[in-house]
Coordinates of C-alpha atoms and ligand atoms in Angstrom, one line a residue:
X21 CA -42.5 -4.5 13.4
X22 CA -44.4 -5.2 10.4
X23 CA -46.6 -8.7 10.5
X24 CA -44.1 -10.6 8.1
X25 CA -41.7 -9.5 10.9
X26 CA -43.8 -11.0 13.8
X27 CA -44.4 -13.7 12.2
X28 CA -41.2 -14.9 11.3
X29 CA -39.5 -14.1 14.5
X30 CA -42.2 -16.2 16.6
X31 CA -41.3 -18.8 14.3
X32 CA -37.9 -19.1 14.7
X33 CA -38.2 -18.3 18.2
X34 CA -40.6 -21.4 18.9
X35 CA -38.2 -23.7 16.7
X36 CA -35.3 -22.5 18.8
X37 CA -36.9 -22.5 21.7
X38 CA -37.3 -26.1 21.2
X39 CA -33.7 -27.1 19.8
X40 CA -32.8 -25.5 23.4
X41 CA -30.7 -23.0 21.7
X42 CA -31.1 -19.7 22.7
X43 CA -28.3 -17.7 23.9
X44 CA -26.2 -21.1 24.3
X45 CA -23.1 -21.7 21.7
X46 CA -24.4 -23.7 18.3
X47 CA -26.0 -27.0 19.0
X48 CA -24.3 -27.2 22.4
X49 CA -20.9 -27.5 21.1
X50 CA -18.2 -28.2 24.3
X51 CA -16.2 -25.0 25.0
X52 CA -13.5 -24.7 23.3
X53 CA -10.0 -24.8 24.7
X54 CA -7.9 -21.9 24.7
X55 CA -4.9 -23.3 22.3
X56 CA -2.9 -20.6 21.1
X57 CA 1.0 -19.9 20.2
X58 CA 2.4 -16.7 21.5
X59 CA 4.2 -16.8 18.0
X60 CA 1.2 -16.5 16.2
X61 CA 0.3 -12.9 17.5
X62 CA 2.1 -9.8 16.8
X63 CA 3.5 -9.4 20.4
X64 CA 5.2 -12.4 20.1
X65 CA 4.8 -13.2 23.6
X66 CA 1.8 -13.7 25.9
X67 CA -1.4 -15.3 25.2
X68 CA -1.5 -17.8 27.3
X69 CA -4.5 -16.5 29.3
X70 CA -7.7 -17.9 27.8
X71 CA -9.3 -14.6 26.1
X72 CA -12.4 -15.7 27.1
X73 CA -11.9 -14.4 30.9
X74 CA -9.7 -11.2 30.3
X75 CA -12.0 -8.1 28.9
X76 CA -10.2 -4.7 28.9
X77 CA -8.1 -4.3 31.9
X78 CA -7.6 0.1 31.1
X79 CA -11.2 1.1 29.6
X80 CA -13.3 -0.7 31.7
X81 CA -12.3 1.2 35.1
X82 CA -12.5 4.6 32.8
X83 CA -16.0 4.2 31.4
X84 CA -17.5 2.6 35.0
X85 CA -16.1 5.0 36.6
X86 CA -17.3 7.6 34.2
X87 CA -20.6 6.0 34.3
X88 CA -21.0 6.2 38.4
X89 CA -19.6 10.0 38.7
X90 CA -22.6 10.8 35.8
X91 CA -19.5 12.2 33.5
X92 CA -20.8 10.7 30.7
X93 CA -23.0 13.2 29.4
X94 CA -20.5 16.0 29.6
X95 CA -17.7 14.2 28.1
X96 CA -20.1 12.9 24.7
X97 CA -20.7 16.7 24.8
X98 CA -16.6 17.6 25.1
X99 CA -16.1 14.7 22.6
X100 CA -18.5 15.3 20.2
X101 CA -16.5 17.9 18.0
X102 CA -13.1 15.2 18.6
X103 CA -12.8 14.6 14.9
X104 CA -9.7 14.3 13.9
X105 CA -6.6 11.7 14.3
X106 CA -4.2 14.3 14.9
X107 CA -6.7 17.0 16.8
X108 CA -5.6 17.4 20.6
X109 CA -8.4 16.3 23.2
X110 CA -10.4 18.7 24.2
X111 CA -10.2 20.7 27.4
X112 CA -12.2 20.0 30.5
X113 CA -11.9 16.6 30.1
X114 CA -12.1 14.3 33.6
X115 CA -8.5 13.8 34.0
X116 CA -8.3 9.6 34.3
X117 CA -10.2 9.5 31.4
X118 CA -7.5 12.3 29.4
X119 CA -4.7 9.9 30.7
X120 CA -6.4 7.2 29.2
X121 CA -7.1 8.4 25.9
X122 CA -4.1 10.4 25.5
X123 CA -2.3 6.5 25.8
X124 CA -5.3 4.9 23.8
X125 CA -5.3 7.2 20.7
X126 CA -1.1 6.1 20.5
X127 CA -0.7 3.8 17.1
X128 CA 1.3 0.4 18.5
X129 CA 4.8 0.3 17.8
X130 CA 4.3 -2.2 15.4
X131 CA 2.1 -0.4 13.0
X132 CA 3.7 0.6 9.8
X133 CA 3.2 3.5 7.9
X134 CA 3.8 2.1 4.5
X135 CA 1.7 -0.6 4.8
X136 CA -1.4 1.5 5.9
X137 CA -1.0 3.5 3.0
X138 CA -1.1 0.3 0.9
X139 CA -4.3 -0.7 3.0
X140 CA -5.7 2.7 2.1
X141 CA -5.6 2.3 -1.8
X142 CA -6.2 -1.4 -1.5
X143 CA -9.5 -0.7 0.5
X144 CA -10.2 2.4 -2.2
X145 CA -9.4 -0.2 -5.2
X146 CA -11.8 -2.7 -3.6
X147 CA -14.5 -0.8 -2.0
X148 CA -17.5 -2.6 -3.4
X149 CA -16.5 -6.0 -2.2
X150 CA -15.9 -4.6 1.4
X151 CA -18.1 -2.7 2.2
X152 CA -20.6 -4.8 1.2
X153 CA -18.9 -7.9 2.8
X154 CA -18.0 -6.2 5.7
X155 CA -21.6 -4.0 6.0
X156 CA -24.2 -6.7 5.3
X157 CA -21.8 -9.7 5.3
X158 CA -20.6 -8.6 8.8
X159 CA -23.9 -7.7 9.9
X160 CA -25.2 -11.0 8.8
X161 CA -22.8 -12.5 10.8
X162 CA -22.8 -10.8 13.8
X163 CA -26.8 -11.2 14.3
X164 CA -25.3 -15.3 13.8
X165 CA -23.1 -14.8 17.5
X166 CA -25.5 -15.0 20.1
X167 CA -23.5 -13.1 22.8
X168 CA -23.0 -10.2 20.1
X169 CA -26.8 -10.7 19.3
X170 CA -27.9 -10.6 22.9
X171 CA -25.5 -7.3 23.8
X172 CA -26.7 -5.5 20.7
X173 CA -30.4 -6.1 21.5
X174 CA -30.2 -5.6 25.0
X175 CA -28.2 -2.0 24.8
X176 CA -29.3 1.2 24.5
X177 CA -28.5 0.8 20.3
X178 CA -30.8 -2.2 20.0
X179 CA -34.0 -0.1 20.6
X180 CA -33.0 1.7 17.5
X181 CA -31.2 0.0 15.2
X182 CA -30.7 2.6 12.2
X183 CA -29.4 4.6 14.6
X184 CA -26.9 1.6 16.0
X185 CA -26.1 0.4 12.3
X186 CA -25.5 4.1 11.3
X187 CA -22.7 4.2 14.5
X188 CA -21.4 1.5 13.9
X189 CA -21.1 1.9 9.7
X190 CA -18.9 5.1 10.9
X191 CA -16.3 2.5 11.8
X192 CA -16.6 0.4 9.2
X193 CA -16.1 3.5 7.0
X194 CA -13.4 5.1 8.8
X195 CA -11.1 1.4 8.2
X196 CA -11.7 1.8 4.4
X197 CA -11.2 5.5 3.9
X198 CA -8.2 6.8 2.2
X199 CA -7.0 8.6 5.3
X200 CA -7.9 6.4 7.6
X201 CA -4.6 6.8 9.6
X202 CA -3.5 10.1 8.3
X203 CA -3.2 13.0 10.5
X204 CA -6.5 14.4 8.5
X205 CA -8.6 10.9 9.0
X206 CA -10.2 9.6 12.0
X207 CA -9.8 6.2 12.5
X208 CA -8.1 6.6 15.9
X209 CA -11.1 8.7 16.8
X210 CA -13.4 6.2 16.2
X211 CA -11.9 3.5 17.4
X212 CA -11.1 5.0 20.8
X213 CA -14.5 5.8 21.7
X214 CA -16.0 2.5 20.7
X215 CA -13.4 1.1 22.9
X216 CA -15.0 3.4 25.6
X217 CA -18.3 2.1 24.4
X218 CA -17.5 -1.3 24.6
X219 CA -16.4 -0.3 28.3
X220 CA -19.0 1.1 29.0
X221 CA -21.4 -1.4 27.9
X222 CA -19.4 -3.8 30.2
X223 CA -20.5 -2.0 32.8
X224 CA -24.0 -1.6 32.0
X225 CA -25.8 -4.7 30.5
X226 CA -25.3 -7.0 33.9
X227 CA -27.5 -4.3 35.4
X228 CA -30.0 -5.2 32.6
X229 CA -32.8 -7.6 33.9
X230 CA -32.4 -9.6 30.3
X231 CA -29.2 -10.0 31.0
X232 CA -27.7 -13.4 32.1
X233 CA -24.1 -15.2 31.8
X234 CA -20.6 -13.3 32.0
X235 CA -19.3 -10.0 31.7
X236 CA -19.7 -9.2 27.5
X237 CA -17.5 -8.8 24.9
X238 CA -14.6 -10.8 26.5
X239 CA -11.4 -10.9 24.4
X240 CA -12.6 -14.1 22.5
X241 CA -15.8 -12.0 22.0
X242 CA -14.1 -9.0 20.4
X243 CA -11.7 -11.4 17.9
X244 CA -15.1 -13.7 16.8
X245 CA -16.3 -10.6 15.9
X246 CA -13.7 -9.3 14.6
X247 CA -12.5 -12.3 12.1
X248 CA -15.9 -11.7 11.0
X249 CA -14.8 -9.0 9.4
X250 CA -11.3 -8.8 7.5
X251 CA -10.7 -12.8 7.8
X252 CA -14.4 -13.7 6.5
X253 CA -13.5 -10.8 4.1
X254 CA -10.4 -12.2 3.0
X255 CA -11.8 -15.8 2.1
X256 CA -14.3 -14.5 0.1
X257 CA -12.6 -12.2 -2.0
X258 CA -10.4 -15.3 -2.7
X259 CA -13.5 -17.7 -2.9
X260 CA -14.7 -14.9 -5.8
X261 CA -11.2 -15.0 -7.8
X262 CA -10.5 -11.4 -7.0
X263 CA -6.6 -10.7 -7.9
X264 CA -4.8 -9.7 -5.2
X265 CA -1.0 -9.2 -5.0
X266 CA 0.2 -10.5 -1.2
X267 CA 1.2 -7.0 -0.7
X268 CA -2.4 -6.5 -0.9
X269 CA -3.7 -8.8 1.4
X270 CA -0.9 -7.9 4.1
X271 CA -1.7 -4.6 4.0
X272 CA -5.3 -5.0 4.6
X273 CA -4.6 -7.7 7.1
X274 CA -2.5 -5.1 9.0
X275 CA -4.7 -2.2 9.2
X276 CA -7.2 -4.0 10.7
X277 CA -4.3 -5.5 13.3
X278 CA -3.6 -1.8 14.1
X279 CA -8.0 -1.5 14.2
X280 CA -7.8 -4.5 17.2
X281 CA -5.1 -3.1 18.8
X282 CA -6.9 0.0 19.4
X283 CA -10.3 -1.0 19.6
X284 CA -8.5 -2.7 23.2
X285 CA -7.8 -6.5 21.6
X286 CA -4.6 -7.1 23.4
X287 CA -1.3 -7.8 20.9
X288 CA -1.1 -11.3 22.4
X289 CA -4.4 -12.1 20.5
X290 CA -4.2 -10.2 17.7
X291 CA -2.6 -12.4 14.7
X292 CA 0.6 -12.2 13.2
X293 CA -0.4 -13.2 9.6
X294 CA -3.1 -15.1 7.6
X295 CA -2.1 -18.1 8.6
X296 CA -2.9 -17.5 12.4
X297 CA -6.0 -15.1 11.8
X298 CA -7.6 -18.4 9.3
X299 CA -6.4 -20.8 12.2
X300 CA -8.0 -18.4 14.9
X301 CA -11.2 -17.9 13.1
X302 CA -11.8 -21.6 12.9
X303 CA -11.0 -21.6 16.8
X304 CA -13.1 -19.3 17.6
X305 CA -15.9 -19.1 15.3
X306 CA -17.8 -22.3 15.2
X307 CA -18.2 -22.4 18.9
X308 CA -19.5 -19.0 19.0
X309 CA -21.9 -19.2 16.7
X310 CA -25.5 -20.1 16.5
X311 CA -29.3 -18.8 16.3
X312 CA -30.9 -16.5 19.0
X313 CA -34.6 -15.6 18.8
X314 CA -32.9 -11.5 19.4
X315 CA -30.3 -12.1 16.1
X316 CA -33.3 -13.3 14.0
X317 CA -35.3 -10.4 15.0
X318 CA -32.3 -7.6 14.8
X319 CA -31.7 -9.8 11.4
X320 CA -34.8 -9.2 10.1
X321 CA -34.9 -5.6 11.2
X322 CA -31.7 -4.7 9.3
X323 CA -32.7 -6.4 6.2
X324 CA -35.7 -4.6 6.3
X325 CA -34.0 -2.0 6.5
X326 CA -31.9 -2.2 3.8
X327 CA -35.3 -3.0 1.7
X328 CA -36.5 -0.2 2.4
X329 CA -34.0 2.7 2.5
X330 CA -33.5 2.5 -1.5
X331 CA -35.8 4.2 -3.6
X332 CA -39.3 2.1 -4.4
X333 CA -39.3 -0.8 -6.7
X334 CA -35.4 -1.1 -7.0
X335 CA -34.4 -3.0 -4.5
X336 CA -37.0 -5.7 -2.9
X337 CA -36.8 -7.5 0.3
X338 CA -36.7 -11.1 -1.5
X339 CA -33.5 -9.5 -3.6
X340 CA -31.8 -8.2 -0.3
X341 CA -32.7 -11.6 1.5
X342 CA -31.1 -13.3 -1.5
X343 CA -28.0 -11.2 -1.3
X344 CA -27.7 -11.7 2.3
X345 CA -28.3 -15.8 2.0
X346 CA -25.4 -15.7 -0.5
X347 CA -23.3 -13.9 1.4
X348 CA -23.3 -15.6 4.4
X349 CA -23.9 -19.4 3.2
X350 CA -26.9 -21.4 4.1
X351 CA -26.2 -22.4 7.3
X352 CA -25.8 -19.0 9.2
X353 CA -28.8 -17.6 6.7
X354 CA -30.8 -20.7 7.7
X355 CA -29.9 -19.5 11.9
X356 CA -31.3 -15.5 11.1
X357 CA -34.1 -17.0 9.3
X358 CA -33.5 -15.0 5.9
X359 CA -35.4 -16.7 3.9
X360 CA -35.0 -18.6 0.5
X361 CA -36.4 -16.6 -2.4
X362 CA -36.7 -19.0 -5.3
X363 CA -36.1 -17.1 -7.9
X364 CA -33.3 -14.7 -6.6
X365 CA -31.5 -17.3 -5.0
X366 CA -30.4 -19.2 -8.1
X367 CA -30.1 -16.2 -10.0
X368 CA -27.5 -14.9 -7.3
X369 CA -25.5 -17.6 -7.4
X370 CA -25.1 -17.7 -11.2
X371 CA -24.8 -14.3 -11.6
X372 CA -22.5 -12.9 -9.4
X373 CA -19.2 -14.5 -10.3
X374 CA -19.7 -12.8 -13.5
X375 CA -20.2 -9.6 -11.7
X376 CA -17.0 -10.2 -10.7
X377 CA -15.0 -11.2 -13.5
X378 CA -16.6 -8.3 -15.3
X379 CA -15.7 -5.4 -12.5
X380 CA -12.4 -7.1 -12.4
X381 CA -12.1 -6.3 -16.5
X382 CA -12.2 -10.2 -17.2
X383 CA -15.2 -10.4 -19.1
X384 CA -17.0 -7.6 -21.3
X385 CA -20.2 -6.2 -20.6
X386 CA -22.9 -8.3 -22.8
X387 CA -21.7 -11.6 -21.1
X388 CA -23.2 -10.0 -17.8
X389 CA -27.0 -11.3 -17.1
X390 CA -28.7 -8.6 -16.7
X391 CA -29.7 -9.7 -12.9
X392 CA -26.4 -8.9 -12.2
X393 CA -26.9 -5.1 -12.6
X394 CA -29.7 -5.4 -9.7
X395 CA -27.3 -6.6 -7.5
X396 CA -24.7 -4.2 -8.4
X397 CA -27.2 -1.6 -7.9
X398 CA -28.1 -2.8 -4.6
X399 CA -25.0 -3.3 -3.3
X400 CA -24.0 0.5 -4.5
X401 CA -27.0 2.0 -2.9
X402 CA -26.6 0.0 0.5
X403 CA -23.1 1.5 0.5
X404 CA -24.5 4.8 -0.2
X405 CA -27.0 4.9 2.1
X406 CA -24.9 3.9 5.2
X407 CA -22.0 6.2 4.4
X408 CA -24.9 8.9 4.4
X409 CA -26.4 7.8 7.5
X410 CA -22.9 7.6 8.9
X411 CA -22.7 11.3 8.3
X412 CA -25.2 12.1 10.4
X413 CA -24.3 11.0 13.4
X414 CA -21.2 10.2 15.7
X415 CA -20.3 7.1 18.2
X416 CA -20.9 8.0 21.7
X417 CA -21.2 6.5 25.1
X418 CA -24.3 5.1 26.4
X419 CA -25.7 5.8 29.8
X420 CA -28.3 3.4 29.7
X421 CA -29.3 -0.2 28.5
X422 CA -31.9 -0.9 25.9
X423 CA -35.3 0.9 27.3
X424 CA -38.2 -1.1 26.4
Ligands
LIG21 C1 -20.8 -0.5 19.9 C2 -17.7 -1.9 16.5 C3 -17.1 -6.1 18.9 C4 -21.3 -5.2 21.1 C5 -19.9 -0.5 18.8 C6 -19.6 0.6 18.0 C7 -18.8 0.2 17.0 C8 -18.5 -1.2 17.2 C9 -18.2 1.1 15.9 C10 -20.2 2.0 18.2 C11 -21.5 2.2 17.6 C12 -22.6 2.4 18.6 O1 -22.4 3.0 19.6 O2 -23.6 1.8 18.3 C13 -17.2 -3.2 16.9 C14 -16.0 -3.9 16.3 C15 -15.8 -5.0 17.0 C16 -16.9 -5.1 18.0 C17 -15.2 -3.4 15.1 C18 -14.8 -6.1 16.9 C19 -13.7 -6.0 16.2 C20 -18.2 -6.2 19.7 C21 -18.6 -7.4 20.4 C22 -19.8 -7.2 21.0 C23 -20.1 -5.8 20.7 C24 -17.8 -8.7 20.4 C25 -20.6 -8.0 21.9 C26 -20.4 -9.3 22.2 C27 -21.5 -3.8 21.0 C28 -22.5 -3.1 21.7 C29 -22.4 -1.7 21.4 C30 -21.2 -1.6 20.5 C31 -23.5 -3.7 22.7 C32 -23.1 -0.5 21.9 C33 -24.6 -0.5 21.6 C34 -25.3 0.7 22.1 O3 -25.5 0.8 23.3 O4 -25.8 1.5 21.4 N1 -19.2 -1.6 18.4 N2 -17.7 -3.9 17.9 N3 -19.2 -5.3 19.9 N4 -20.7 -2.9 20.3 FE1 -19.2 -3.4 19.2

């Protein structure tokens, strides 16, 4: 880690350290209470468990018992060449985990064809917004949730976090592409074995000497982060005035209901409509969120990243902290310690609504600060980048926690 790094993470961690927050929910907030009508999810029914105690009830047997037998390298070898949404598994497979699979990879009787299709073009139409919302945004946000924070850093991914932000951008990808749930596409692929991931690292991170609480990525674990992603999504494309028909935003809403559903978020949690997903995201959120001397650090380390990946001189660290601050407001840039450039801050702010307007054919190009075309830049070659990166690698189950 580069001095600036050190520095800054010591810092937060001693000012953390003494607000007595790390690893606990933000500024001791009570638990929440588990409040939720079965009407509000697309089963209809259920729900009434608090999320917070169930995990996944089918994949975690599958990957712990993968895990014990020492499977798990022969099956990342059997499943690395799985690419496909309609491509049968392949052979040799340990049979619990075929039986599984065969059941995972099954869209939900709810899902609809049409309106994935819709979700398709709308995510093609609008691909700047999310991929930078849901890639840095996101990312932002996530190193903001201290359990998330603590089971990234912790697992095998947080050692080597280009690697881990490369994985997981394959997802993120795989939602927006154009046949994301076409026979050709592979979002089913990808969600599948991150559910087996997600298992798997169930199984492993209580074996991990760093770790202490509950079993990770409960149910309310896997919706926090998930309304971190279309919901927080969602309000800011509205926040930014981007038109959007309500065909639009029920498509995109729905192919990331079908996403939960087979990333292992039960139906009964999963929200019927806007209206429950903005009600559950204010739920679930606030209590769940909060500053961790790991999210500063794995904070730091992915803007750095970013800073770095693009070619010299184009797109600085103070202009990627900027773009990150804006993103995610000040009070979950103030918890990863991105700090406050002076001059890119304000310029952000004043520039990018303009951005906006003008992508969106509202404004014509000479009323366009020319900042804005540095943050258009950077946002085009952050997407770049992780779709490349993306390419290079594919999601598999870990063996082991986080090494060092
Ligand atoms: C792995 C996405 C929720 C912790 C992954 C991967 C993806 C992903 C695509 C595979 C990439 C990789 O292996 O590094 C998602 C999505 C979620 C979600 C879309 C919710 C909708 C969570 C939550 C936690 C979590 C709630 C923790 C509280 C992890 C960890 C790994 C992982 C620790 C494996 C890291 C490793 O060992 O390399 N996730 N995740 N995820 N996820 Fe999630």
């Amino acid at each position: 880690m580069a001095e600036y790094s050190r520095r800054t993470v010591l810092a937060a961690g001693g000012a953390l350290a003494a607000l007595g927050a790390l690893g606990e929910p933000a500024h001791g907030r009570p638990a929440m209470e588990w409040t939720w009508a079965p009407s509000s999810s697309v089963a209809k029914v259920g729900g009434a468990a608090d999320p917070r105690w169930v995990w996944d009830a089918e994949a975690d047997p599958i990957s712990a018992a993968l895990l014990d037998r020492g499977d798990v390298p022969n099956v990342n070898k059997l499943l690395w060449n799985w690419v496909r949404n309609d491509q049968p598994l392949p052979s040799g497979l340990p049979a619990d985990l075929r039986d599984f699979m065969e059941n995972a990879r099954k869209l939900p009787s709810w899902a609809d064809r049409a309106k994935l299709e819709a979700a398709a073009e709308f995510n093609k139409a609008r691909g700047f917004y999310l991929n930078l919302l849901n890639g840095v945004g996101g990312g932002m946000l996530s190193t903001a949730i201290p359990k998330e924070a603590l089971s990234v850093y912790y697992s095998k991914g947080g050692a080597d976090m280009e690697d881990r932000v490369a994985k997981t951008s394959i997802l993120g990808f795989a939602v927006g592409s154009l046949n994301a749930y076409r026979p050709d596409g592979n979002c089913i692929v990808n969600a599948v074995k991150t559910r087996l991931v997600h298992a798997a690292v169930r199984h492993l991170l209580p074996q991990s000497p760093h770790w202490k609480g509950d079993v990770p990525i409960s149910q309310t674990d896997m919706l926090v982060t998930w309304h971190t992603l279309p919901t927080y999504a969602m309000r800011k494309l509205r926040e930014w005035k981007v038109p959007l028909t309500a065909a639009e935003s029920e498509a995109y809403l729905h192919v990331w209901q079908v996403t939960a559903h087979l990333l292992g978020i039960r139906d009964e949690y999963i929200p019927a409509d806007w209206a429950a997903a903005e009600a559950q995201s204010d739920q679930v959120l606030p209590p769940n969120m909060g500053p961790t001397r790991e999210g500063v650090e794995l904070t730091d380390i992915l803007l750095g990243q970013l800073a770095e990946q693009t070619s010299p001189g184009s797109v600085s660290r103070p202009l990627v902290n900027a773009l990150a601050r804006y993103l995610v407001g000040d009070q979950v840039a103030d918890w990863d310690r991105i700090p406050r450039d002076p001059i890119w801050t304000p310029a952000i702010t004043a520039a990018w609504p303009t951005l906006v307007k003008f992508r969106e054919g509202l404004v014509s190009k000479p009323l366009v600060p020319e900042v804005a075309w540095a943050l258009d830049e950077a946002a085009r070659q952050y997407i770049l980048f992780y779709l490349t990166k993306g390419r290079e690698t594919k999601i598999d189950i870990p063996t082991i926690n986080r090494p060092s």
